[in-house]
PDB file of C-alpha atoms and ligand atoms in Angstrom:
ATOM      1  CA  MET S   1     -42.420  -9.720  61.560  1.00  0.00           C
ATOM      2  CA  THR S   2     -40.407  -6.523  61.069  1.00  0.00           C
ATOM      3  CA  PRO S   3     -39.846  -4.859  64.472  1.00  0.00           C
ATOM      4  CA  PRO S   4     -41.334  -1.352  64.800  1.00  0.00           C
ATOM      5  CA  ALA S   5     -38.045   0.525  65.088  1.00  0.00           C
ATOM      6  CA  LEU S   6     -34.272   0.337  64.793  1.00  0.00           C
ATOM      7  CA  HIS S   7     -31.976   2.152  67.217  1.00  0.00           C
ATOM      8  CA  CYS S   8     -28.684   3.447  65.841  1.00  0.00           C
ATOM      9  CA  GLY S   9     -26.854   5.814  68.160  1.00  0.00           C
ATOM     10  CA  PRO S  10     -28.875   9.044  68.297  1.00  0.00           C
ATOM     11  CA  HIS S  11     -31.096   7.927  65.405  1.00  0.00           C
ATOM     12  CA  ARG S  12     -34.297   5.939  65.691  1.00  0.00           C
ATOM     13  CA  PHE S  13     -35.792   4.606  62.477  1.00  0.00           C
ATOM     14  CA  ASP S  14     -39.482   3.859  62.373  1.00  0.00           C
ATOM     15  CA  LEU S  15     -39.639   0.674  60.272  1.00  0.00           C
ATOM     16  CA  THR S  16     -43.303   0.860  59.377  1.00  0.00           C
ATOM     17  CA  ARG S  17     -41.919   2.102  56.066  1.00  0.00           C
ATOM     18  CA  PRO S  18     -38.869   0.760  54.200  1.00  0.00           C
ATOM     19  CA  ARG S  19     -35.601   2.619  54.679  1.00  0.00           C
ATOM     20  CA  VAL S  20     -32.853   3.422  52.200  1.00  0.00           C
ATOM     21  CA  MET S  21     -29.124   3.116  52.837  1.00  0.00           C
ATOM     22  CA  GLY S  22     -27.053   5.020  50.255  1.00  0.00           C
ATOM     23  CA  ILE S  23     -23.702   3.497  49.257  1.00  0.00           C
ATOM     24  CA  LEU S  24     -20.540   5.600  49.428  1.00  0.00           C
ATOM     25  CA  ASN S  25     -17.518   3.595  48.313  1.00  0.00           C
ATOM     26  CA  VAL S  26     -14.295   5.462  49.004  1.00  0.00           C
ATOM     27  CA  THR S  27     -12.059   2.846  47.453  1.00  0.00           C
ATOM     28  CA  PRO S  28      -9.993   3.186  44.279  1.00  0.00           C
ATOM     29  CA  ASP S  29     -11.478  -0.035  42.835  1.00  0.00           C
ATOM     30  CA  SER S  30     -15.183  -0.311  43.589  1.00  0.00           C
ATOM     31  CA  PHE S  31     -16.934  -2.649  41.116  1.00  0.00           C
ATOM     32  CA  SER S  32     -19.944  -0.416  40.709  1.00  0.00           C
ATOM     33  CA  ASP S  33     -18.659   3.147  40.674  1.00  0.00           C
ATOM     34  CA  GLY S  34     -15.059   2.552  39.631  1.00  0.00           C
ATOM     35  CA  GLY S  35     -13.443   4.688  42.328  1.00  0.00           C
ATOM     36  CA  ARG S  36     -15.401   7.849  41.437  1.00  0.00           C
ATOM     37  CA  PHE S  37     -15.710   8.883  45.102  1.00  0.00           C
ATOM     38  CA  PHE S  38     -12.140   8.146  46.173  1.00  0.00           C
ATOM     39  CA  ASP S  39     -11.582  11.889  46.230  1.00  0.00           C
ATOM     40  CA  ALA S  40     -12.811  13.220  49.620  1.00  0.00           C
ATOM     41  CA  ALA S  41     -14.507  16.364  48.296  1.00  0.00           C
ATOM     42  CA  ARG S  42     -16.456  14.393  45.695  1.00  0.00           C
ATOM     43  CA  ALA S  43     -17.339  11.795  48.293  1.00  0.00           C
ATOM     44  CA  LEU S  44     -18.773  14.472  50.601  1.00  0.00           C
ATOM     45  CA  ASP S  45     -20.797  16.040  47.788  1.00  0.00           C
ATOM     46  CA  HIS S  46     -22.172  12.664  46.810  1.00  0.00           C
ATOM     47  CA  ALA S  47     -23.082  11.741  50.406  1.00  0.00           C
ATOM     48  CA  ARG S  48     -24.886  15.052  50.923  1.00  0.00           C
ATOM     49  CA  ARG S  49     -26.706  14.569  47.617  1.00  0.00           C
ATOM     50  CA  MET S  50     -27.863  11.093  48.676  1.00  0.00           C
ATOM     51  CA  ALA S  51     -29.036  12.417  52.043  1.00  0.00           C
ATOM     52  CA  ALA S  52     -30.936  15.248  50.333  1.00  0.00           C
ATOM     53  CA  ASP S  53     -32.472  12.685  47.964  1.00  0.00           C
ATOM     54  CA  GLY S  54     -33.898  10.766  50.911  1.00  0.00           C
ATOM     55  CA  ALA S  55     -31.259   8.287  52.068  1.00  0.00           C
ATOM     56  CA  ASP S  56     -31.883   7.416  55.713  1.00  0.00           C
ATOM     57  CA  LEU S  57     -28.301   6.206  56.226  1.00  0.00           C
ATOM     58  CA  ILE S  58     -25.071   6.699  54.287  1.00  0.00           C
ATOM     59  CA  ASP S  59     -22.855   3.594  54.280  1.00  0.00           C
ATOM     60  CA  ILE S  60     -19.182   4.544  53.908  1.00  0.00           C
ATOM     61  CA  GLY S  61     -16.798   1.781  52.864  1.00  0.00           C
ATOM     62  CA  GLY S  62     -13.011   2.139  52.646  1.00  0.00           C
ATOM     63  CA  GLU S  63     -12.196  -1.490  51.847  1.00  0.00           C
ATOM     64  CA  SER S  64     -13.513  -3.127  48.713  1.00  0.00           C
ATOM     65  CA  THR S  65     -15.536  -6.296  49.301  1.00  0.00           C
ATOM     66  CA  ARG S  66     -16.230  -7.013  45.633  1.00  0.00           C
ATOM     67  CA  PRO S  67     -15.443 -10.554  44.489  1.00  0.00           C
ATOM     68  CA  GLY S  68     -11.686 -10.923  44.043  1.00  0.00           C
ATOM     69  CA  ALA S  69     -10.799  -7.882  46.163  1.00  0.00           C
ATOM     70  CA  ALA S  70      -7.582  -7.841  48.198  1.00  0.00           C
ATOM     71  CA  PRO S  71      -7.572  -6.598  51.840  1.00  0.00           C
ATOM     72  CA  THR S  72      -6.855  -2.921  52.611  1.00  0.00           C
ATOM     73  CA  ALA S  73      -4.264  -1.820  55.189  1.00  0.00           C
ATOM     74  CA  LEU S  74      -5.711  -0.467  58.448  1.00  0.00           C
ATOM     75  CA  ASP S  75      -4.158   3.009  58.115  1.00  0.00           C
ATOM     76  CA  ASP S  76      -5.462   3.418  54.574  1.00  0.00           C
ATOM     77  CA  GLU S  77      -8.964   2.405  55.605  1.00  0.00           C
ATOM     78  CA  LEU S  78      -8.938   4.766  58.602  1.00  0.00           C
ATOM     79  CA  ALA S  79      -7.714   7.664  56.463  1.00  0.00           C
ATOM     80  CA  ARG S  80     -10.383   7.070  53.834  1.00  0.00           C
ATOM     81  CA  VAL S  81     -13.335   6.645  56.156  1.00  0.00           C
ATOM     82  CA  ILE S  82     -12.977   8.470  59.460  1.00  0.00           C
ATOM     83  CA  PRO S  83     -12.750  12.135  58.346  1.00  0.00           C
ATOM     84  CA  LEU S  84     -15.772  11.645  56.077  1.00  0.00           C
ATOM     85  CA  ALA S  85     -17.744   9.904  58.804  1.00  0.00           C
ATOM     86  CA  ALA S  86     -16.950  12.695  61.269  1.00  0.00           C
ATOM     87  CA  THR S  87     -17.968  15.457  58.851  1.00  0.00           C
ATOM     88  CA  LEU S  88     -21.227  13.810  57.813  1.00  0.00           C
ATOM     89  CA  ALA S  89     -22.186  12.774  61.342  1.00  0.00           C
ATOM     90  CA  GLY S  90     -21.467  16.360  62.447  1.00  0.00           C
ATOM     91  CA  GLU S  91     -24.071  17.495  59.917  1.00  0.00           C
ATOM     92  CA  GLY S  92     -26.679  15.224  61.520  1.00  0.00           C
ATOM     93  CA  ILE S  93     -26.521  12.589  58.777  1.00  0.00           C
ATOM     94  CA  ALA S  94     -26.864   8.987  59.987  1.00  0.00           C
ATOM     95  CA  VAL S  95     -23.574   7.386  58.998  1.00  0.00           C
ATOM     96  CA  SER S  96     -22.970   3.667  58.708  1.00  0.00           C
ATOM     97  CA  VAL S  97     -19.403   2.425  58.329  1.00  0.00           C
ATOM     98  CA  ASP S  98     -18.808  -0.714  56.311  1.00  0.00           C
ATOM     99  CA  THR S  99     -15.806  -2.412  57.896  1.00  0.00           C
ATOM    100  CA  ARG S 100     -14.561  -5.703  59.303  1.00  0.00           C
ATOM    101  CA  LYS S 101     -11.805  -4.181  61.430  1.00  0.00           C
ATOM    102  CA  PRO S 102     -12.450  -3.530  65.155  1.00  0.00           C
ATOM    103  CA  GLU S 103      -9.998  -0.596  65.099  1.00  0.00           C
ATOM    104  CA  VAL S 104     -12.018   1.069  62.330  1.00  0.00           C
ATOM    105  CA  MET S 105     -15.258   0.291  64.187  1.00  0.00           C
ATOM    106  CA  ARG S 106     -13.997   2.005  67.331  1.00  0.00           C
ATOM    107  CA  ALA S 107     -12.716   5.053  65.444  1.00  0.00           C
ATOM    108  CA  ALA S 108     -15.939   5.280  63.418  1.00  0.00           C
ATOM    109  CA  ILE S 109     -18.098   5.162  66.531  1.00  0.00           C
ATOM    110  CA  ALA S 110     -15.906   7.805  68.202  1.00  0.00           C
ATOM    111  CA  ALA S 111     -16.340   9.950  65.073  1.00  0.00           C
ATOM    112  CA  GLY S 112     -20.134   9.694  65.395  1.00  0.00           C
ATOM    113  CA  ALA S 113     -21.073   6.726  63.202  1.00  0.00           C
ATOM    114  CA  ALA S 114     -24.583   5.492  63.956  1.00  0.00           C
ATOM    115  CA  MET S 115     -24.122   1.999  62.533  1.00  0.00           C
ATOM    116  CA  ILE S 116     -21.419  -0.562  61.841  1.00  0.00           C
ATOM    117  CA  ASN S 117     -22.089  -2.621  58.721  1.00  0.00           C
ATOM    118  CA  ASP S 118     -19.898  -5.719  58.890  1.00  0.00           C
ATOM    119  CA  VAL S 119     -19.861  -8.211  56.019  1.00  0.00           C
ATOM    120  CA  GLY S 120     -18.086 -10.496  58.502  1.00  0.00           C
ATOM    121  CA  ALA S 121     -20.952 -10.254  61.050  1.00  0.00           C
ATOM    122  CA  LEU S 122     -18.660  -9.020  63.886  1.00  0.00           C
ATOM    123  CA  ALA S 123     -16.725 -12.299  63.905  1.00  0.00           C
ATOM    124  CA  ALA S 124     -13.241 -10.714  64.028  1.00  0.00           C
ATOM    125  CA  PRO S 125     -11.652 -10.791  67.503  1.00  0.00           C
ATOM    126  CA  GLY S 126     -12.639  -7.576  69.306  1.00  0.00           C
ATOM    127  CA  ALA S 127     -15.436  -6.615  66.894  1.00  0.00           C
ATOM    128  CA  LEU S 128     -18.329  -7.557  69.180  1.00  0.00           C
ATOM    129  CA  GLU S 129     -16.729  -5.703  72.085  1.00  0.00           C
ATOM    130  CA  ALA S 130     -16.076  -2.597  69.965  1.00  0.00           C
ATOM    131  CA  CYS S 131     -19.779  -2.385  69.089  1.00  0.00           C
ATOM    132  CA  ALA S 132     -21.097  -3.457  72.476  1.00  0.00           C
ATOM    133  CA  ALA S 133     -19.244  -0.544  74.090  1.00  0.00           C
ATOM    134  CA  SER S 134     -21.405   1.871  72.048  1.00  0.00           C
ATOM    135  CA  ASP S 135     -25.063   2.380  71.179  1.00  0.00           C
ATOM    136  CA  ALA S 136     -24.493   2.080  67.425  1.00  0.00           C
ATOM    137  CA  GLY S 137     -26.637  -0.170  65.278  1.00  0.00           C
ATOM    138  CA  VAL S 138     -24.991  -3.245  63.775  1.00  0.00           C
ATOM    139  CA  CYS S 139     -25.665  -4.911  60.443  1.00  0.00           C
ATOM    140  CA  LEU S 140     -24.659  -8.582  60.506  1.00  0.00           C
ATOM    141  CA  MET S 141     -24.130  -9.971  57.013  1.00  0.00           C
ATOM    142  CA  HIS S 142     -23.650 -13.559  55.873  1.00  0.00           C
ATOM    143  CA  MET S 143     -20.636 -14.266  53.678  1.00  0.00           C
ATOM    144  CA  ARG S 144     -19.352 -17.708  52.685  1.00  0.00           C
ATOM    145  CA  GLY S 145     -15.556 -17.486  52.387  1.00  0.00           C
ATOM    146  CA  GLU S 146     -13.547 -14.323  51.821  1.00  0.00           C
ATOM    147  CA  PRO S 147     -14.017 -11.632  49.136  1.00  0.00           C
ATOM    148  CA  GLY S 148     -10.866 -12.795  47.314  1.00  0.00           C
ATOM    149  CA  THR S 149     -12.202 -16.305  46.666  1.00  0.00           C
ATOM    150  CA  MET S 150     -15.869 -16.394  47.670  1.00  0.00           C
ATOM    151  CA  GLN S 151     -17.267 -16.780  44.148  1.00  0.00           C
ATOM    152  CA  GLN S 152     -15.183 -19.872  43.377  1.00  0.00           C
ATOM    153  CA  ALA S 153     -17.918 -22.532  43.296  1.00  0.00           C
ATOM    154  CA  PRO S 154     -19.888 -21.633  46.439  1.00  0.00           C
ATOM    155  CA  ALA S 155     -21.955 -24.608  47.645  1.00  0.00           C
ATOM    156  CA  TYR S 156     -24.627 -25.216  50.286  1.00  0.00           C
ATOM    157  CA  ASP S 157     -26.830 -28.151  51.282  1.00  0.00           C
ATOM    158  CA  ASP S 158     -29.659 -25.737  52.153  1.00  0.00           C
ATOM    159  CA  VAL S 159     -28.720 -22.132  51.553  1.00  0.00           C
ATOM    160  CA  VAL S 160     -31.716 -20.666  53.394  1.00  0.00           C
ATOM    161  CA  ALA S 161     -31.320 -22.805  56.515  1.00  0.00           C
ATOM    162  CA  GLU S 162     -27.546 -22.252  56.634  1.00  0.00           C
ATOM    163  CA  VAL S 163     -27.715 -18.481  56.163  1.00  0.00           C
ATOM    164  CA  ARG S 164     -30.570 -18.144  58.666  1.00  0.00           C
ATOM    165  CA  ALA S 165     -28.830 -20.276  61.309  1.00  0.00           C
ATOM    166  CA  PHE S 166     -25.587 -18.348  60.877  1.00  0.00           C
ATOM    167  CA  LEU S 167     -27.276 -14.945  61.206  1.00  0.00           C
ATOM    168  CA  LEU S 168     -29.358 -15.943  64.216  1.00  0.00           C
ATOM    169  CA  GLY S 169     -26.215 -17.355  65.848  1.00  0.00           C
ATOM    170  CA  ARG S 170     -24.410 -14.063  65.320  1.00  0.00           C
ATOM    171  CA  ALA S 171     -27.399 -12.072  66.628  1.00  0.00           C
ATOM    172  CA  LYS S 172     -27.355 -14.274  69.740  1.00  0.00           C
ATOM    173  CA  ALA S 173     -23.634 -13.572  70.200  1.00  0.00           C
ATOM    174  CA  CYS S 174     -24.334  -9.834  69.893  1.00  0.00           C
ATOM    175  CA  VAL S 175     -27.086  -9.923  72.499  1.00  0.00           C
ATOM    176  CA  ALA S 176     -24.864 -11.951  74.846  1.00  0.00           C
ATOM    177  CA  ALA S 177     -22.164  -9.298  74.407  1.00  0.00           C
ATOM    178  CA  GLY S 178     -24.606  -6.559  75.429  1.00  0.00           C
ATOM    179  CA  ILE S 179     -25.939  -5.284  72.082  1.00  0.00           C
ATOM    180  CA  ALA S 180     -29.695  -4.691  72.430  1.00  0.00           C
ATOM    181  CA  PRO S 181     -31.848  -6.570  69.884  1.00  0.00           C
ATOM    182  CA  SER S 182     -33.316  -3.203  68.797  1.00  0.00           C
ATOM    183  CA  ARG S 183     -29.848  -2.301  67.419  1.00  0.00           C
ATOM    184  CA  ILE S 184     -29.426  -5.429  65.268  1.00  0.00           C
ATOM    185  CA  VAL S 185     -30.061  -5.824  61.513  1.00  0.00           C
ATOM    186  CA  LEU S 186     -29.614  -9.099  59.570  1.00  0.00           C
ATOM    187  CA  ASP S 187     -28.496  -9.369  55.956  1.00  0.00           C
ATOM    188  CA  PRO S 188     -28.331 -12.547  53.821  1.00  0.00           C
ATOM    189  CA  GLY S 189     -25.382 -11.118  51.867  1.00  0.00           C
ATOM    190  CA  PHE S 190     -26.524 -11.373  48.263  1.00  0.00           C
ATOM    191  CA  GLY S 191     -23.526 -12.174  46.063  1.00  0.00           C
ATOM    192  CA  PHE S 192     -21.171 -12.992  48.926  1.00  0.00           C
ATOM    193  CA  GLY S 193     -20.252 -16.609  48.245  1.00  0.00           C
ATOM    194  CA  LYS S 194     -23.519 -17.227  46.376  1.00  0.00           C
ATOM    195  CA  THR S 195     -24.499 -18.107  42.847  1.00  0.00           C
ATOM    196  CA  LEU S 196     -27.431 -16.525  41.039  1.00  0.00           C
ATOM    197  CA  ALA S 197     -29.552 -19.532  42.043  1.00  0.00           C
ATOM    198  CA  HIS S 198     -28.572 -19.099  45.708  1.00  0.00           C
ATOM    199  CA  ASN S 199     -29.423 -15.392  45.541  1.00  0.00           C
ATOM    200  CA  LEU S 200     -32.844 -16.070  44.035  1.00  0.00           C
ATOM    201  CA  THR S 201     -33.590 -18.755  46.601  1.00  0.00           C
ATOM    202  CA  LEU S 202     -32.615 -16.350  49.393  1.00  0.00           C
ATOM    203  CA  MET S 203     -34.714 -13.577  47.903  1.00  0.00           C
ATOM    204  CA  ARG S 204     -37.765 -15.855  47.853  1.00  0.00           C
ATOM    205  CA  ALA S 205     -37.043 -16.829  51.465  1.00  0.00           C
ATOM    206  CA  LEU S 206     -36.723 -13.250  52.808  1.00  0.00           C
ATOM    207  CA  PRO S 207     -40.076 -13.573  54.643  1.00  0.00           C
ATOM    208  CA  GLU S 208     -38.615 -16.514  56.584  1.00  0.00           C
ATOM    209  CA  LEU S 209     -35.606 -14.454  57.618  1.00  0.00           C
ATOM    210  CA  ALA S 210     -37.766 -11.440  58.507  1.00  0.00           C
ATOM    211  CA  ALA S 211     -39.938 -13.720  60.651  1.00  0.00           C
ATOM    212  CA  ALA S 212     -37.017 -14.062  63.073  1.00  0.00           C
ATOM    213  CA  GLY S 213     -37.935 -10.603  64.390  1.00  0.00           C
ATOM    214  CA  TYR S 214     -34.899  -8.565  63.320  1.00  0.00           C
ATOM    215  CA  PRO S 215     -35.016  -5.999  60.516  1.00  0.00           C
ATOM    216  CA  VAL S 216     -33.562  -7.389  57.293  1.00  0.00           C
ATOM    217  CA  LEU S 217     -31.283  -5.417  54.990  1.00  0.00           C
ATOM    218  CA  ALA S 218     -31.060  -6.379  51.311  1.00  0.00           C
ATOM    219  CA  GLY S 219     -28.164  -5.291  49.111  1.00  0.00           C
ATOM    220  CA  LEU S 220     -28.656  -6.111  45.439  1.00  0.00           C
ATOM    221  CA  SER S 221     -27.894  -2.778  43.795  1.00  0.00           C
ATOM    222  CA  ARG S 222     -25.966  -3.172  40.504  1.00  0.00           C
ATOM    223  CA  LYS S 223     -24.758  -6.631  41.540  1.00  0.00           C
ATOM    224  CA  ARG S 224     -23.482  -9.326  39.218  1.00  0.00           C
ATOM    225  CA  SER S 225     -26.637 -11.450  39.580  1.00  0.00           C
ATOM    226  CA  LEU S 226     -28.635  -8.592  38.068  1.00  0.00           C
ATOM    227  CA  GLY S 227     -26.174  -8.537  35.174  1.00  0.00           C
ATOM    228  CA  GLU S 228     -26.610 -12.286  34.734  1.00  0.00           C
ATOM    229  CA  LEU S 229     -30.395 -11.920  34.645  1.00  0.00           C
ATOM    230  CA  THR S 230     -30.494  -8.957  32.262  1.00  0.00           C
ATOM    231  CA  GLY S 231     -27.285  -9.195  30.237  1.00  0.00           C
ATOM    232  CA  ARG S 232     -26.530  -5.573  31.244  1.00  0.00           C
ATOM    233  CA  GLY S 233     -23.179  -4.102  32.252  1.00  0.00           C
ATOM    234  CA  VAL S 234     -22.718  -2.563  35.676  1.00  0.00           C
ATOM    235  CA  ASP S 235     -23.630   0.970  34.485  1.00  0.00           C
ATOM    236  CA  GLU S 236     -26.887  -0.218  32.967  1.00  0.00           C
ATOM    237  CA  ARG S 237     -28.425  -1.996  35.936  1.00  0.00           C
ATOM    238  CA  LEU S 238     -30.661   0.744  37.342  1.00  0.00           C
ATOM    239  CA  PRO S 239     -33.998  -0.804  36.232  1.00  0.00           C
ATOM    240  CA  ALA S 240     -32.886  -4.215  37.485  1.00  0.00           C
ATOM    241  CA  SER S 241     -31.717  -2.677  40.781  1.00  0.00           C
ATOM    242  CA  LEU S 242     -35.077  -0.953  41.293  1.00  0.00           C
ATOM    243  CA  ALA S 243     -36.945  -4.171  40.560  1.00  0.00           C
ATOM    244  CA  ALA S 244     -34.708  -6.039  43.006  1.00  0.00           C
ATOM    245  CA  ALA S 245     -35.212  -3.416  45.743  1.00  0.00           C
ATOM    246  CA  LEU S 246     -38.989  -3.560  45.362  1.00  0.00           C
ATOM    247  CA  ALA S 247     -38.984  -7.361  45.281  1.00  0.00           C
ATOM    248  CA  ALA S 248     -36.948  -7.395  48.509  1.00  0.00           C
ATOM    249  CA  VAL S 249     -39.173  -4.876  50.271  1.00  0.00           C
ATOM    250  CA  ALA S 250     -42.282  -6.769  49.166  1.00  0.00           C
ATOM    251  CA  ARG S 251     -40.788  -9.841  50.879  1.00  0.00           C
ATOM    252  CA  GLY S 252     -40.129  -8.055  54.154  1.00  0.00           C
ATOM    253  CA  ALA S 253     -36.783  -6.258  53.777  1.00  0.00           C
ATOM    254  CA  ALA S 254     -36.767  -3.227  56.088  1.00  0.00           C
ATOM    255  CA  ILE S 255     -33.727  -1.527  54.537  1.00  0.00           C
ATOM    256  CA  VAL S 256     -32.347  -1.567  51.007  1.00  0.00           C
ATOM    257  CA  ARG S 257     -28.697  -0.718  50.368  1.00  0.00           C
ATOM    258  CA  VAL S 258     -28.471   1.112  47.044  1.00  0.00           C
ATOM    259  CA  HIS S 259     -26.342   3.294  44.790  1.00  0.00           C
ATOM    260  CA  ASP S 260     -29.249   5.109  43.136  1.00  0.00           C
ATOM    261  CA  VAL S 261     -30.993   6.766  46.066  1.00  0.00           C
ATOM    262  CA  ARG S 262     -33.278   9.237  44.295  1.00  0.00           C
ATOM    263  CA  GLU S 263     -34.710   6.620  41.954  1.00  0.00           C
ATOM    264  CA  THR S 264     -35.116   4.051  44.738  1.00  0.00           C
ATOM    265  CA  VAL S 265     -36.857   6.543  47.017  1.00  0.00           C
ATOM    266  CA  ASP S 266     -39.330   7.348  44.210  1.00  0.00           C
ATOM    267  CA  ALA S 267     -39.960   3.664  43.516  1.00  0.00           C
ATOM    268  CA  LEU S 268     -40.572   3.015  47.212  1.00  0.00           C
ATOM    269  CA  LYS S 269     -42.974   5.968  47.461  1.00  0.00           C
ATOM    270  CA  VAL S 270     -45.129   4.369  44.790  1.00  0.00           C
ATOM    271  CA  TRP S 271     -44.869   0.929  46.416  1.00  0.00           C
ATOM    272  CA  LEU S 272     -45.817   2.388  49.798  1.00  0.00           C
ATOM    273  CA  ALA S 273     -48.749   4.354  48.403  1.00  0.00           C
ATOM    274  CA  VAL S 274     -50.147   1.101  47.024  1.00  0.00           C
ATOM    275  CA  GLU S 275     -49.321  -1.168  49.952  1.00  0.00           C
ATOM    276  CA  GLY S 276     -49.807   1.129  52.945  1.00  0.00           C
ATOM    277  CA  SER S 277     -47.556   0.991  55.998  1.00  0.00           C
ATOM    278  CA  ARG S 278     -46.389  -2.209  57.670  1.00  0.00           C
ATOM    279  CA  SER S 279     -47.658  -1.474  61.174  1.00  0.00           C
TER     280      SER S 279
HETATM  281  C1  LIG T 301     -20.434  -3.674  51.827  1.00  0.00           C
HETATM  282  N1  LIG T 301     -21.491  -4.396  51.138  1.00  0.00           N
HETATM  283  C2  LIG T 301     -21.512  -4.744  49.819  1.00  0.00           C
HETATM  284  N2  LIG T 301     -22.641  -5.422  49.554  1.00  0.00           N
HETATM  285  C3  LIG T 301     -23.335  -5.485  50.715  1.00  0.00           C
HETATM  286  C4  LIG T 301     -24.559  -6.059  51.088  1.00  0.00           C
HETATM  287  O1  LIG T 301     -25.295  -6.736  50.224  1.00  0.00           O
HETATM  288  N3  LIG T 301     -24.972  -5.935  52.358  1.00  0.00           N
HETATM  289  C5  LIG T 301     -24.211  -5.271  53.275  1.00  0.00           C
HETATM  290  N4  LIG T 301     -24.677  -5.193  54.531  1.00  0.00           N
HETATM  291  N5  LIG T 301     -23.021  -4.716  52.973  1.00  0.00           N
HETATM  292  C6  LIG T 301     -22.604  -4.837  51.722  1.00  0.00           C
END
């Protein structure tokens, strides 16, 4: 069951309708937008555009997590992310910061970020404490391995059971550290140490994950699995990304993380008109 609301700093999201997180990669080497928003002025324009198009949250990432990516130095990540987060938060936009570093988490929260999106599920020393000392939302994602090597023959005995147990274990650690359950989002981490078959199995099992009582975030936009299914290059995956977002929402995802906000918002409006709210 999707909980009725998510609390993220000053923002409260009613989850009786699906929410959209717009992606803002401020890295020179993003797989999906090729570093187009590395320039701060362009990044700001793009974030404001996504917010105007209906994004509920803007997820700013200053370290690439694409398969094969190398780590980013702390100072570089801070310089890329924090001024943008401060400006956008100052405009009332709900900012999420995609980071694994506790130092970046603390600076992001001080700059007004409403959510920390951690592909490492707050496992780094100091990460839980950094978030617990705030009222920001947290997105806990499952990843098998590290971005540099995670797609080298990932293997599971039971991908659904393993991902679910990991995420519920991390949620428990968050609650024990003082993070209210109403601030926690779970994410199976499509493409993070998973084959196409793993991703499809997880997609079919989203209702099982949602049944745990935390909102579920699904990130499939433009990902490699969609290229494998359609034969399309990264710039040609909009229809596949929309289909994936709708399939995820139909299986209980509360938030979809996407590049193409305007198109996704339209698709969800149609879905919602047909389905009605989730209350
Ligand atoms: C940073 N990032 C890239 N893909 C992602 C996904 O699927 N989920 C979350 N939470 N973050 C992601």
